[in-house]
Amino acid sequence: MAPHSSFKPLSIPRNFDSLIFLMLFCYSINATLVDVVGFPNIFKPLFLLCSVTILTWSLYSHKPPIYQLKVIIGFCFLGIEQTLFILPLIILPQMMRSTKKLSFQIPHLILLLYLTYCLVLMLFYTIIDFSFFTPILWYLITGGQLILFLHYYRYQYDSQDLIEILSFFKKLILLQVIFLAAQLVIHRSFYPGDLWSGSFHDADKAGFFLLLLLIYYIIPPFLLKNQSLLKLKSRKGVVVLAMALAVLLCDAKILSAITIVSSVLYVILTVFSQLFNRHTQTSTNKTTLTTLLIFMSSFFVLSILNLYLNRISAGQINNIFEITSTYTGSTLKEASKKVLAGTNTKAVLYHRTYSQWARDNPFTWFFGAGPGRFDSRTSNILAYDILYKDENQFRLPSVIPPYSSYWVKKYMNDVWTKEISEAARWRSANLSFPFAGLIAIKAETGLVGLVLFHLFIFSCIYFLKKKLDASNTPIIQNWTIIISIFWLSLPLQMLIDNIQEKPQIMLPMLLLTTIILKTNMSAQPK
């Protein structure tokens, strides 16, 4: 264990691991019974109180950072986001009084620059258009989790610390299979859908993490010299089949599709990188085989493209909207001044944010309208005077007044009305609802912030690759690849969703990334 400060090294006790696992199991059963019976979730405040108490105790009982990180990541799997929104408040005194100096790699410098830019924008727009709750909510929902990425880079970690927390993370995902089995008994249904929510009480998030673990067993053994996909043990084979079935049941179609595409892209980039890397982690045989597969699959892609062009020439497809409407149900008409029910409002808002805004106000288009002021979760929560919310959606207490910026009133007053919300009930939320990370970041931080955020993403991928080359421990290698695939997929995920503002997904990825980047890879166990 690497030295952290004056306290003695101490890892989280096994029985405390079990307590977190038990809480996750109990909450998954409780949430499932609530769904079946239809009663209010009366035990949710109790789970929230317990999780906040344990988080506070772990942060202020002189435990080492690895202990704190395991507790934080553990509660990312609890289906109560409010716990993670409270976390930035709980940890703020610790961050402010810490005697550890900040240290940086390139990703941390870029993120610090991005956060500084957000702070400058926030101060500027608070002066000209005051909103008391906007900066507070932005810190709790978005800024806090990014600051944690910087905060936990202060400390030193050795390979044993990293293996311990990666093993804990793996167990958290494996437990979702047990939770799904329990939900099967309660629901008595084997039909894919929202019933399969694990401890997240959210099928998309459960399916996302289960898919990551499924890829963990497939992609790294396929790529790395010291592992083999063909030598998969029977026990792991059963786990892989269980993961695949669980992913299908959770039915997280969009998240899964983007992650799979990103995995393929990562394999392709890895193969081509071998041409310029002397210290390769991939064998020549695997590189040759992957190149052959890429070559063969290109014929399939070209065949599909050829079929599409032939259909166009035959008049069977007139334009691209006839394809996209199959998935989005888009009835977008530029000539229409009013957004009609059934319109793909995501497409409308992309047009307004990236094109129309540039003509209306080039200054804010380039520099941004300010964090928390357009299409982010902060903005959407406060703008309940503009954006429609039904009875089942989260609402702020009445003591917090609504706030909608000038740009929300100008560009979003007709994209989420009661009529559009009801018409969208049977359509894909990811593909058609007017909320997306690339809209929010571009609108709120402008072209400057959009570039900085993507530089942060790609720098994480680059430096994780360097750590991969320096590692010889399978569990570290495998998770470094999987986390790199996540960062590669993030821009595509943000194309359709505000995933960068979902702490249950982002916090584990941010914290695991910063630990890997800071870990001293010397003296690794093999």
Coordinates of C-alpha atoms in Angstrom, one line a residue:
M1 CA 0.0 0.0 0.0
A2 CA 1.4 3.4 -1.0
P3 CA 1.6 6.1 1.7
H4 CA -1.3 8.5 1.7
S5 CA -0.9 10.7 4.8
S6 CA -0.4 10.3 8.5
F7 CA -3.1 7.5 8.9
K8 CA -2.2 3.9 8.6
P9 CA -3.1 1.9 5.5
L10 CA -6.5 0.3 5.8
S11 CA -8.6 -1.4 3.2
I12 CA -12.4 -1.6 3.5
P13 CA -13.3 -4.6 5.7
R14 CA -14.9 -7.6 3.9
N15 CA -18.0 -7.4 6.1
F16 CA -18.5 -3.7 5.0
D17 CA -18.3 -4.8 1.4
S18 CA -21.1 -7.2 2.3
L19 CA -23.1 -4.4 3.8
I20 CA -23.0 -2.4 0.6
F21 CA -23.9 -5.5 -1.4
L22 CA -26.8 -6.2 1.0
M23 CA -28.1 -2.6 0.7
L24 CA -28.0 -2.9 -3.1
F25 CA -29.9 -6.2 -3.0
C26 CA -32.5 -5.0 -0.6
Y27 CA -33.1 -1.8 -2.7
S28 CA -33.5 -3.8 -5.9
I29 CA -36.1 -6.0 -4.2
N30 CA -37.8 -3.1 -2.6
A31 CA -38.0 -1.1 -5.9
T32 CA -39.2 -4.2 -7.8
L33 CA -42.0 -4.8 -5.3
V34 CA -43.0 -1.1 -5.5
D35 CA -43.3 -1.5 -9.3
V36 CA -45.4 -4.6 -9.0
V37 CA -47.7 -3.4 -6.2
G38 CA -47.8 0.2 -7.4
F39 CA -47.4 1.7 -3.9
P40 CA -45.2 4.7 -3.1
N41 CA -41.6 3.8 -2.4
I42 CA -41.8 4.6 1.4
F43 CA -38.4 3.0 2.1
K44 CA -36.5 5.2 -0.3
P45 CA -35.8 7.9 2.2
L46 CA -34.4 5.3 4.6
F47 CA -32.0 4.0 1.9
L48 CA -31.0 7.6 1.1
L49 CA -30.3 8.3 4.8
C50 CA -28.3 5.1 5.2
S51 CA -26.2 5.8 2.1
V52 CA -25.5 9.4 3.0
T53 CA -24.5 8.4 6.5
I54 CA -22.1 5.7 5.3
L55 CA -20.6 8.1 2.7
T56 CA -20.1 10.8 5.3
W57 CA -18.5 8.3 7.7
S58 CA -16.1 6.9 5.1
L59 CA -15.0 10.4 4.1
Y60 CA -14.4 11.8 7.6
S61 CA -13.2 8.8 9.7
H62 CA -9.6 9.0 8.6
K63 CA -9.8 6.2 6.1
P64 CA -7.5 6.0 3.1
P65 CA -8.7 7.2 -0.3
I66 CA -9.1 3.7 -1.7
Y67 CA -11.6 3.0 1.1
Q68 CA -13.6 6.2 0.2
L69 CA -13.5 5.4 -3.5
K70 CA -15.0 1.9 -3.0
V71 CA -17.9 3.4 -1.0
I72 CA -18.6 6.1 -3.6
I73 CA -18.5 3.6 -6.5
G74 CA -20.6 1.1 -4.5
F75 CA -23.4 3.7 -4.1
C76 CA -23.2 4.6 -7.7
F77 CA -25.0 1.2 -8.2
L78 CA -27.8 2.2 -5.8
G79 CA -30.9 3.5 -7.7
I80 CA -31.0 6.7 -5.8
E81 CA -29.3 9.5 -7.7
Q82 CA -29.9 12.0 -4.9
T83 CA -27.2 10.3 -2.9
L84 CA -24.6 11.2 -5.6
F85 CA -26.1 14.8 -5.9
I86 CA -25.5 15.2 -2.2
L87 CA -21.9 13.8 -2.4
P88 CA -20.3 17.0 -3.7
L89 CA -21.7 18.9 -0.7
I90 CA -20.5 16.2 1.8
I91 CA -16.9 16.0 0.3
L92 CA -16.5 19.8 -0.2
P93 CA -15.0 20.5 3.3
Q94 CA -12.5 17.6 2.8
M95 CA -11.4 18.9 -0.6
M96 CA -11.0 22.4 0.8
R97 CA -8.9 21.5 3.8
S98 CA -6.8 18.8 2.1
T99 CA -3.1 19.4 2.5
K100 CA -2.3 17.3 -0.6
K101 CA -1.1 19.3 -3.5
L102 CA -2.8 19.0 -6.8
S103 CA -0.8 17.2 -9.4
F104 CA -1.6 16.9 -13.0
Q105 CA -1.3 14.9 -16.2
I106 CA -2.5 16.3 -19.5
P107 CA -6.2 15.1 -19.0
H108 CA -6.3 16.8 -15.6
L109 CA -4.9 20.0 -17.0
I110 CA -7.4 20.1 -19.8
L111 CA -10.3 19.3 -17.4
L112 CA -9.0 22.1 -15.0
L113 CA -9.0 24.5 -17.9
Y114 CA -12.5 23.4 -18.9
L115 CA -13.8 23.9 -15.3
T116 CA -12.1 27.3 -15.0
Y117 CA -13.7 28.3 -18.3
C118 CA -17.1 27.2 -16.9
L119 CA -16.5 29.2 -13.7
V120 CA -15.7 32.4 -15.7
L121 CA -18.9 31.9 -17.8
M122 CA -20.9 31.2 -14.6
L123 CA -19.7 34.4 -12.9
F124 CA -20.3 36.5 -16.0
Y125 CA -23.8 35.3 -16.6
T126 CA -24.7 35.4 -13.0
I127 CA -23.9 39.1 -13.0
I128 CA -26.0 39.9 -16.1
D129 CA -28.8 37.4 -15.5
F130 CA -28.9 36.4 -11.8
S131 CA -30.1 32.9 -10.9
F132 CA -29.2 31.8 -7.3
F133 CA -29.9 28.1 -7.8
T134 CA -28.3 27.6 -11.2
P135 CA -24.6 27.5 -10.1
I136 CA -25.6 25.4 -7.0
L137 CA -27.4 22.7 -9.0
W138 CA -24.7 22.7 -11.7
Y139 CA -22.1 22.0 -9.1
L140 CA -24.2 19.2 -7.5
I141 CA -25.1 17.5 -10.9
T142 CA -22.2 18.2 -13.2
G143 CA -19.3 20.1 -11.8
G144 CA -18.9 18.1 -8.6
Q145 CA -18.2 14.8 -10.3
L146 CA -15.6 16.4 -12.5
I147 CA -13.9 18.0 -9.5
L148 CA -13.7 14.5 -7.9
F149 CA -11.6 13.4 -10.9
L150 CA -9.1 16.0 -9.9
H151 CA -9.4 15.6 -6.2
Y152 CA -8.6 11.8 -6.1
Y153 CA -5.6 12.3 -8.3
R154 CA -3.9 14.0 -5.3
Y155 CA -3.1 10.6 -3.8
Q156 CA -0.7 7.8 -4.6
Y157 CA -2.0 4.3 -5.4
D158 CA 0.0 1.1 -6.0
S159 CA -1.1 -1.8 -8.2
Q160 CA -2.6 -3.7 -5.2
D161 CA -4.9 -0.7 -4.5
L162 CA -6.0 -0.7 -8.1
I163 CA -6.6 -4.5 -8.3
E164 CA -8.6 -4.3 -5.1
I165 CA -11.0 -1.6 -6.4
L166 CA -11.3 -3.1 -9.9
S167 CA -12.2 -6.5 -8.3
F168 CA -14.8 -4.7 -6.1
F169 CA -16.2 -3.0 -9.2
K170 CA -16.4 -6.3 -11.1
K171 CA -18.3 -7.9 -8.1
L172 CA -20.8 -5.0 -8.2
I173 CA -21.6 -5.8 -11.8
L174 CA -21.7 -9.6 -11.3
L175 CA -24.2 -9.1 -8.5
Q176 CA -26.6 -7.5 -11.0
V177 CA -27.2 -11.0 -12.4
I178 CA -28.3 -12.2 -9.0
F179 CA -30.6 -9.1 -8.6
L180 CA -32.1 -9.8 -12.1
A181 CA -32.8 -13.4 -11.1
A182 CA -34.6 -12.2 -8.0
Q183 CA -36.6 -9.8 -10.1
L184 CA -37.5 -12.7 -12.4
V185 CA -39.1 -14.5 -9.5
I186 CA -41.1 -11.5 -8.5
H187 CA -42.2 -10.4 -12.0
R188 CA -42.6 -13.9 -13.3
S189 CA -41.8 -12.6 -16.8
F190 CA -39.1 -13.3 -19.2
Y191 CA -39.8 -10.5 -21.6
P192 CA -37.0 -8.0 -22.3
G193 CA -37.7 -4.5 -21.1
D194 CA -37.7 -2.0 -18.1
L195 CA -38.6 -4.7 -15.6
W196 CA -34.9 -5.8 -15.5
S197 CA -33.4 -2.9 -13.6
G198 CA -31.0 -4.5 -11.1
S199 CA -30.1 -2.3 -8.2
F200 CA -30.2 0.8 -10.4
H201 CA -34.0 0.7 -10.8
D202 CA -33.1 1.6 -14.4
A203 CA -32.8 -1.0 -17.1
D204 CA -30.6 1.1 -19.3
K205 CA -27.9 1.6 -16.6
A206 CA -28.0 -2.1 -15.5
G207 CA -27.7 -3.2 -19.2
F208 CA -24.8 -0.8 -19.8
F209 CA -22.7 -2.1 -17.0
L210 CA -23.5 -5.7 -17.7
L211 CA -22.4 -5.1 -21.3
L212 CA -19.1 -3.7 -20.1
L213 CA -18.4 -6.8 -18.1
L214 CA -19.4 -9.0 -21.1
I215 CA -16.9 -7.1 -23.3
Y216 CA -14.4 -7.5 -20.5
Y217 CA -14.5 -11.3 -21.1
I218 CA -14.3 -11.0 -24.9
I219 CA -12.3 -8.0 -26.3
P220 CA -9.1 -8.1 -24.0
P221 CA -8.5 -11.8 -24.5
F222 CA -9.0 -11.3 -28.2
L223 CA -6.4 -8.5 -28.3
L224 CA -3.7 -9.3 -25.7
K225 CA -0.7 -11.5 -26.1
N226 CA -0.9 -13.1 -22.6
Q227 CA -4.6 -14.0 -22.9
S228 CA -6.7 -16.2 -25.2
L229 CA -10.3 -16.1 -26.0
L230 CA -10.2 -19.8 -27.1
K231 CA -8.8 -20.9 -23.6
L232 CA -11.9 -19.5 -21.8
K233 CA -12.6 -21.7 -18.8
S234 CA -16.0 -23.4 -18.5
R235 CA -16.9 -21.3 -15.4
K236 CA -16.1 -18.1 -17.3
G237 CA -18.0 -19.4 -20.3
V238 CA -21.1 -19.8 -18.1
V239 CA -20.6 -16.2 -16.8
V240 CA -20.3 -14.9 -20.4
L241 CA -23.6 -16.6 -21.4
A242 CA -25.3 -15.2 -18.2
M243 CA -24.0 -11.7 -19.1
A244 CA -25.2 -12.0 -22.6
L245 CA -28.7 -13.1 -21.5
A246 CA -28.8 -10.3 -18.9
V247 CA -27.9 -7.7 -21.5
L248 CA -30.6 -8.9 -23.8
L249 CA -33.2 -8.8 -21.0
C250 CA -32.3 -5.3 -19.9
D251 CA -32.9 -4.2 -23.5
A252 CA -30.6 -1.1 -23.4
K253 CA -30.6 -1.1 -27.2
I254 CA -29.1 2.4 -27.9
L255 CA -26.4 2.3 -25.2
S256 CA -25.5 -1.3 -26.1
A257 CA -25.3 -0.6 -29.8
I258 CA -23.0 2.4 -29.3
T259 CA -20.8 0.5 -26.9
I260 CA -20.5 -2.4 -29.3
V261 CA -19.7 -0.1 -32.2
S262 CA -17.0 1.6 -30.0
S263 CA -15.6 -1.7 -29.1
V264 CA -15.2 -2.6 -32.8
L265 CA -13.6 0.8 -33.4
Y266 CA -11.2 0.3 -30.5
V267 CA -10.1 -3.1 -31.9
I268 CA -9.5 -1.5 -35.4
L269 CA -7.5 1.4 -33.9
T270 CA -5.5 -1.0 -31.8
V271 CA -4.6 -3.1 -34.8
F272 CA -3.5 -0.2 -36.8
S273 CA -1.5 1.3 -33.9
Q274 CA 0.7 -1.9 -33.9
L275 CA 2.2 -0.7 -37.1
F276 CA 3.8 2.2 -35.2
N277 CA 4.4 0.7 -31.7
R278 CA 7.5 -1.4 -30.9
H279 CA 6.2 -2.4 -27.5
T280 CA 3.0 -4.0 -28.6
Q281 CA 0.6 -5.8 -26.3
T282 CA -1.0 -7.7 -29.3
S283 CA 0.6 -10.7 -30.9
T284 CA 1.3 -10.8 -34.7
N285 CA -1.2 -13.7 -35.2
K286 CA -4.0 -11.7 -33.5
T287 CA -3.1 -8.6 -35.5
T288 CA -3.2 -10.6 -38.8
L289 CA -6.5 -12.2 -37.9
T290 CA -8.1 -8.9 -36.9
T291 CA -6.9 -7.3 -40.1
L292 CA -8.4 -10.2 -42.1
L293 CA -11.7 -9.8 -40.3
I294 CA -11.8 -6.0 -40.9
F295 CA -11.0 -6.7 -44.6
M296 CA -13.8 -9.2 -44.9
S297 CA -16.3 -7.1 -43.0
S298 CA -15.6 -4.2 -45.3
F299 CA -17.1 -6.2 -48.1
F300 CA -20.3 -6.5 -46.1
V301 CA -20.4 -2.8 -45.5
L302 CA -19.8 -2.0 -49.1
S303 CA -22.5 -4.5 -50.1
I304 CA -25.0 -2.7 -47.9
L305 CA -24.0 0.7 -49.3
N306 CA -24.3 -0.7 -52.9
L307 CA -27.8 -2.0 -52.1
Y308 CA -28.7 1.4 -50.7
L309 CA -27.4 3.3 -53.8
N310 CA -29.2 0.8 -56.1
R311 CA -32.5 1.4 -54.3
I312 CA -32.0 5.2 -54.6
S313 CA -31.3 4.9 -58.3
A314 CA -34.5 2.8 -58.6
G315 CA -36.5 5.4 -56.9
Q316 CA -37.3 3.2 -53.9
I317 CA -35.7 5.7 -51.4
N318 CA -36.0 9.4 -52.1
N319 CA -34.0 10.9 -49.3
I320 CA -32.2 10.1 -46.0
F321 CA -35.3 11.1 -43.9
E322 CA -37.1 8.0 -45.2
I323 CA -34.5 5.9 -43.4
T324 CA -34.1 7.9 -40.2
S325 CA -37.9 8.2 -39.9
T326 CA -38.0 4.5 -39.4
Y327 CA -36.2 4.9 -36.1
T328 CA -37.2 8.4 -35.0
G329 CA -40.6 9.0 -36.5
S330 CA -39.4 12.4 -37.6
T331 CA -41.9 14.7 -39.4
L332 CA -39.5 17.7 -39.3
K333 CA -40.4 20.4 -41.8
E334 CA -38.1 23.5 -41.9
A335 CA -40.9 25.6 -43.3
S336 CA -43.1 25.1 -40.3
K337 CA -42.8 27.7 -37.6
K338 CA -44.4 25.5 -34.9
V339 CA -43.1 22.2 -33.7
L340 CA -45.9 19.6 -34.2
A341 CA -46.6 16.5 -32.1
G342 CA -44.7 13.6 -33.6
T343 CA -41.7 15.8 -34.7
N344 CA -38.2 14.6 -33.8
T345 CA -37.5 17.5 -31.4
K346 CA -33.9 16.4 -31.0
A347 CA -33.3 17.1 -34.6
V348 CA -35.1 20.5 -34.3
L349 CA -32.9 21.5 -31.3
Y350 CA -29.7 20.4 -33.0
H351 CA -30.5 22.7 -35.9
R352 CA -31.3 25.6 -33.7
T353 CA -28.2 25.1 -31.5
Y354 CA -25.6 24.6 -34.2
S355 CA -27.0 26.6 -37.1
Q356 CA -29.7 29.1 -36.2
W357 CA -27.9 30.3 -33.0
A358 CA -24.8 31.2 -35.1
R359 CA -26.9 33.6 -37.1
D360 CA -28.9 35.0 -34.2
N361 CA -25.9 35.6 -31.8
P362 CA -22.4 34.6 -33.0
F363 CA -20.9 35.7 -29.6
T364 CA -22.9 33.3 -27.4
W365 CA -22.7 30.6 -30.1
F366 CA -18.9 30.7 -29.9
F367 CA -18.4 31.3 -26.1
G368 CA -21.6 29.7 -24.7
A369 CA -24.7 30.8 -22.8
G370 CA -23.3 29.7 -19.4
P371 CA -23.3 26.4 -17.5
G372 CA -26.7 25.2 -16.4
R373 CA -28.6 27.6 -18.7
F374 CA -29.6 25.5 -21.8
D375 CA -30.6 21.8 -22.2
S376 CA -28.5 20.4 -19.4
R377 CA -30.1 18.6 -16.5
T378 CA -29.7 21.8 -14.3
S379 CA -31.4 23.9 -16.9
N380 CA -34.2 21.4 -17.6
I381 CA -34.9 20.9 -13.8
L382 CA -35.3 24.7 -13.2
A383 CA -37.1 25.4 -16.5
Y384 CA -40.4 23.9 -15.4
D385 CA -42.2 27.1 -16.5
I386 CA -41.2 26.3 -20.1
L387 CA -40.7 22.5 -20.3
Y388 CA -43.7 20.3 -19.5
K389 CA -43.4 17.8 -16.6
D390 CA -46.0 15.2 -15.9
E391 CA -47.0 14.1 -12.4
N392 CA -44.5 11.2 -12.2
Q393 CA -41.4 13.3 -13.1
F394 CA -39.0 14.7 -10.6
R395 CA -40.1 18.2 -9.4
L396 CA -38.2 20.7 -7.3
P397 CA -39.7 21.9 -4.0
S398 CA -42.0 24.8 -4.4
V399 CA -39.6 27.1 -2.5
I400 CA -37.2 26.9 -5.5
P401 CA -38.6 29.2 -8.2
P402 CA -38.4 28.3 -11.8
Y403 CA -35.7 29.8 -14.0
S404 CA -35.4 29.8 -17.7
S405 CA -32.7 31.7 -19.5
Y406 CA -33.4 33.9 -22.6
W407 CA -32.2 31.1 -24.9
V408 CA -34.4 28.4 -23.3
K409 CA -37.4 30.7 -23.8
K410 CA -36.3 31.4 -27.4
Y411 CA -35.3 27.9 -28.6
M412 CA -37.1 25.4 -26.2
N413 CA -40.5 26.9 -25.6
D414 CA -42.1 24.6 -28.2
V415 CA -40.0 21.4 -28.2
W416 CA -41.4 19.8 -25.0
T417 CA -45.0 20.7 -24.6
K418 CA -47.7 18.4 -23.1
E419 CA -48.8 17.4 -26.6
I420 CA -45.3 16.5 -27.7
S421 CA -44.6 14.6 -24.5
E422 CA -47.8 12.5 -24.8
A423 CA -47.1 11.8 -28.5
A424 CA -43.6 10.7 -27.7
R425 CA -44.7 8.1 -25.2
W426 CA -44.4 5.2 -27.6
R427 CA -41.2 6.4 -29.4
S428 CA -37.5 6.2 -28.6
A429 CA -36.6 8.7 -25.9
N430 CA -32.9 8.6 -26.9
L431 CA -33.5 9.2 -30.5
S432 CA -36.3 11.8 -30.4
F433 CA -36.4 13.7 -27.1
P434 CA -34.8 17.2 -27.2
F435 CA -32.0 16.4 -24.7
A436 CA -28.4 15.5 -25.6
G437 CA -24.9 16.1 -24.3
L438 CA -23.6 17.6 -27.5
I439 CA -26.5 20.1 -27.5
A440 CA -26.0 21.1 -23.8
I441 CA -22.2 21.4 -23.9
K442 CA -22.2 23.3 -27.2
A443 CA -25.0 25.7 -26.1
E444 CA -23.7 26.3 -22.5
T445 CA -19.9 26.5 -23.1
G446 CA -19.8 27.3 -26.8
L447 CA -17.4 26.0 -29.3
V448 CA -14.5 26.6 -26.8
G449 CA -16.0 24.3 -24.2
L450 CA -17.0 21.7 -26.7
V451 CA -13.4 21.5 -28.0
L452 CA -12.0 21.4 -24.5
F453 CA -14.3 18.6 -23.3
H454 CA -13.5 16.5 -26.3
L455 CA -9.8 17.1 -25.8
F456 CA -10.3 15.8 -22.2
I457 CA -12.0 12.6 -23.6
F458 CA -9.3 11.9 -26.2
S459 CA -6.4 12.6 -23.7
C460 CA -7.9 10.1 -21.3
I461 CA -7.9 7.5 -24.1
Y462 CA -4.3 8.3 -25.0
F463 CA -2.9 8.1 -21.5
L464 CA -4.9 5.0 -20.6
K465 CA -3.2 3.4 -23.7
K466 CA 0.2 4.3 -22.2
K467 CA -0.8 2.7 -18.9
L468 CA -2.0 -0.4 -20.8
D469 CA 1.4 -0.7 -22.4
A470 CA 3.1 -0.4 -19.0
S471 CA 0.9 -3.0 -17.3
N472 CA 1.4 -6.8 -17.2
T473 CA -1.5 -7.7 -14.8
P474 CA -4.6 -9.2 -16.6
I475 CA -7.3 -7.5 -14.5
I476 CA -5.6 -4.1 -14.9
Q477 CA -5.1 -4.6 -18.6
N478 CA -8.6 -5.7 -19.2
W479 CA -10.3 -2.9 -17.3
T480 CA -8.0 -0.3 -18.9
I481 CA -9.2 -1.5 -22.3
I482 CA -12.9 -1.4 -21.2
I483 CA -12.7 2.0 -19.7
S484 CA -10.9 3.3 -22.8
I485 CA -13.8 1.9 -24.9
F486 CA -16.2 3.8 -22.6
W487 CA -14.3 7.1 -23.3
L488 CA -14.3 6.3 -27.0
S489 CA -18.1 5.8 -26.9
L490 CA -18.8 8.9 -24.9
P491 CA -19.1 11.4 -27.8
L492 CA -21.5 9.0 -29.5
Q493 CA -23.5 8.6 -26.3
M494 CA -23.7 12.4 -25.9
L495 CA -25.0 12.6 -29.5
I496 CA -28.3 11.3 -28.2
D497 CA -28.3 11.7 -24.4
N498 CA -27.0 13.8 -21.5
I499 CA -25.0 10.8 -20.3
Q500 CA -22.1 13.1 -19.1
E501 CA -24.5 14.3 -16.4
K502 CA -25.5 10.9 -15.1
P503 CA -23.3 10.3 -12.1
Q504 CA -24.3 6.6 -11.7
I505 CA -22.4 6.0 -15.0
M506 CA -19.9 8.9 -15.1
L507 CA -18.6 8.8 -11.5
P508 CA -17.3 5.1 -11.7
M509 CA -15.6 5.8 -15.0
L510 CA -14.1 9.1 -13.9
L511 CA -12.8 7.7 -10.6
L512 CA -11.4 4.5 -12.1
T513 CA -9.7 6.5 -14.8
T514 CA -8.0 8.8 -12.4
I515 CA -6.8 5.9 -10.2
I516 CA -5.4 4.0 -13.2
L517 CA -3.6 7.2 -14.4
K518 CA -2.1 7.8 -11.0
T519 CA -1.1 4.2 -10.1
N520 CA 2.5 3.2 -10.0
M521 CA 2.6 0.2 -12.3
S522 CA 6.0 -1.1 -11.0
A523 CA 6.1 -4.4 -9.0
Q524 CA 2.8 -5.6 -10.4
P525 CA 1.6 -9.1 -9.6
K526 CA 1.2 -11.3 -12.6

